[in-house]
Every structure is written in C-alpha cells, then in structure tokens.
Amino acid sequence: MKMLKYIIPIFMATGLCACEMDREVYSEPPVDGYAKDAAGVNSLLMGAYGSMHDVLYYEWAMTELRSDNTRMRINGSNSSESKLIEQLDQNTLLSSHVWVDKYWTASYHAIAGANDVLASIGVVGDETLAAQYEGEARFLRALNYFNIVRLWGPAFKVTRKLSAAESRTMQRVASSEIYDLIEEDLRAIVDNGLLPERYAAADLGRATSVAAKVLLAKVCMTRYASGDAEYAEAASLLRDAIAAAGDPQSGAQLVPYDEVFSIRNEMNSEIIFAVRYTAGNKGLGSPFGGLFGPLNNGGNVIIGSPKHYNYPSNDLLAAFKKHPSDKRIDVSFAEKYWNATTGKWVTDSKTARYVTKFLSSVLTEYDGENDWPVIRLGDVLLLYAELTAELAGTPTAESVKYLNMTRERAGIPPYAAADFGSMTEFRTALREERRLELAFENKRWFDLKRWGIAVETVNDYLLDRESAFYGSYGYVTAIDEWQTMLPVPLSVIDINPDIAQNVGY
C-alpha cells in the first residue's frame, strides 16, 4: 500500500550519514556513480523524500510554536529542551539554538538529495520517467527553499554538489535570488508537464503537477503584491487544483474533516501532497503522537513517554469555541482523556490538553502511521477565496462561496455576502477561518508573515490575549520585526565567520 515509504530507509542510512568535521551539509559525501540506471535514480529520489522526515520533525517548532496557535505547556521548567521551546515560543532565540541548527541542516540535506537526483537524470533511458524524476526533485528542492527563504530570508543557493572548500567560503544570496530559483523549478514542472496529475496506488505520495501548481501559487501570493501579474497568475493555478479535486461546489462535496486525517483513509482526495509515514518498526513511523501526546498519561492516550510539545494555546481554543458545534474541534485537539486505571476522566488543562490531529495508537513509541499533509484542498479553497477577493478589491460572491466551503464541512454557519461591509471584515473572517481549518499544520506562522501582521499578532497574543500565561514568566517582552527571522546557526558561522548573520543576532 505504501511502496514509496518502504524504499526510503535504504537511502536514509547513506544519504544522512555523518560528514567530515569540516564539511557543511551543502557538500555531501559523493554519490557520483551510484545511479547507474533508472532504479538507482529512483533510490536517490526516495532518499530525498525520506529526508523530509527530518525536516518535519522540527518544523512545527519553527512555525506553529512561534505563532499564537501553540505554546509551552507549563513555565518554570529548567530542562534544556524546555528552554529551547521557551525561546521559540517567545521568539527570543540565540544563534546557538540547537533545534534551529537541526532544522537548517535537515532542510539542506533534503536539498542536497534533490540535487543528486537532478545530477543523475541523464542515466534514465525512458524520457517520460526522466521527466517525472526531474519534476519530483525540483518540487522537493523548491518546497525546502520556500520554507528556508520565509524563515531566514537570504540563504545559501546550492544547486549542485560542492567541495568542502567551496562550502566553507560560500555566502548567502539575496532572498530574491532564492525566490527566482524556486519559481524556476516550479515553472519548469508546470510549463513542461514534467509531472503527472495523479499516480497509481503504489506511488501515492510522489509529487504531482497539482502539488507543483499549488506551491507555485503560494509562492506568487507570498512574493508578489496584489497588483502584480504574478499574483494574479495564482488564480488559474489554484483553479486547476480545485478542478483536479473534482471541482467541489459546497462543503458537502468535500471529504469529511475527520476522514481527512484518518489512518484508514490516507492519501484521500483532500490530500494533494503529504509526507508519508508507516508504522511497523521500519524506522519510518510518525513521531508526532509521541512528541505532542500528553505527559504521564499512563498509556491511556499513547504508549511510551510522550513529550507534550506544541501545546494548544488558550487563545486558539477560544477561537474554536465560538462555535461549539465545529466538527474540527475533536479532530484537532483534546482537553480530557479517560484513565482506565482510576476509572475517571483526566480534565486538568495542564495535563489533558494536547494535539490529536496527528495521533493514533502505536505499538512502539514514535512509530505512528499518520501521514503529514503538506498541501491539501482545504488550504487551496481558502487561498482561492482570499485571492479572488484581493484581486477584485472587495469580497465577491465567488470569494464568499469558497470561504464558506470549509465552514459548511465543519458544520458551522456560512457567511452571507451581506456580512462583509468591507475588505477589512472579509480579511478578518478569512484569516480566522484559515487559522481553524489548518490548525497545527505549520501554516499559521507563514500566513502571519505573508499578511504582514506577524509582529502585531504575536505581541498582542503574548502581552494581552494570552497574558495570563506569559505574564507569569515576568520577563516576556514585545518582539520586533527582526525576530520574525531565524538566526543563521552558530555552527555555520563557526565554519565561515564571514557569513552575514541576520539582523539582531
């Protein structure tokens, strides 16, 4: 069923091996000559997909945790990991932050894997297959660079294997140059038809032309202003993605929300691109049940020693509970669990509140079955609603229709066009709907940045909306714009002290 997953460990063992001490991740141990034929290139490609497991392991901490969606479970802990979470939670980072270093390294490992595939395409005899492999590698490279440029700004542009000497002297390039590379990769896929629209069951999880179109639309909506031609281009890209999903006209035609994330319904029609996981002690299981599950739950929620990270904020829960009938509530998080030993419900918020969206029963700790959706239809519908309104300069019937689809699926009242007297009112509704629909999926931070409201939203959250929690620290302060960017890891600066660090670090 998950053939794509089963191949990954072969290359994870080689693609992520320890490098020489003076190497950076941009200069991978050589794989030249490994790919003798299409099968060898496919193995390289599976390694690149497998690298996304390492990326996602920390991505929630670089995104969701820094937004107003999640926070520390409790304050006052002196453990080293709690301090790392606290710094991300409050956007008070140092360049020595271990998790920032690990996420940076994982992202560049994934890019290096994609570059290896692109360097080996020539040995694939079948032109159609060669185009597909090229498209998949370009998609993975673009996806990782899109996250890097939004989190760090200027970055290292690496499109081939570098020598150790080159990697020690390279410099960051402007964000615009990274965006140019991202667009080049995605436009090559879209314009040249490198990828199919869908795959047979055995290959589900590979990047498709639809995924490339949505990612390109997101890039256009992030990089360009509403008056630019590239921004408007996103509309046709998103329309194509909606059509490929069956062109739904109402929430009733969408996959029910609880089935979107079910391990019994993986790669359903809602899912456009996901990082795939499989249980069974293959080294490919999802860790997120263990990372997010409630601490000391005695195996009543999930076995092992869950970390209770990515704790849902009071503020997000209050937003959800404006409509208690919202079907997304029980899918997204829980506020209690049954203790079979005591025969009682555990309801204390510090103990019993946790993310459930990516949690399922496991036989081995950190070995879940849950895939992680990176691009899905609910995201696309709301992007299209936003885009059509911004292009028109006013909420149109079409923008309200697509905004309402996810609300209808959630079982909460749809909006009428008369509910919006201005674009400000529409934007407020759209932004809240994206927050609820995509909660805990690592989208909120990027949305806040794209809308240009990250600083004001986080400051309002830290100092007002969630002040009952953060006020107990006694030293939480407002953040500035420079803190919305991550620091270049100290380990990178140590190798090349001439690298420009981000402002403030």
Short mmCIF file of C-alpha atoms in Angstrom, two decimals, residues 21 66 106 141 176 201 274 439 455 476:
data_model
loop_
_atom_site.label_atom_id
_atom_site.label_comp_id
_atom_site.label_asym_id
_atom_site.label_seq_id
_atom_site.Cartn_x
_atom_site.Cartn_y
_atom_site.Cartn_z
CA MET A 21 34.01 17.58 10.64
CA ARG A 66 6.23 30.79 17.16
CA ALA A 106 17.78 18.79 7.64
CA ARG A 141 14.04 21.45 -3.76
CA SER A 176 15.04 37.44 -4.48
CA ALA A 201 -1.90 3.41 -5.66
CA ALA A 274 1.85 14.66 2.14
CA ALA A 439 -4.57 24.47 12.98
CA VAL A 455 4.71 41.19 14.88
CA VAL A 476 8.15 38.37 28.39
#
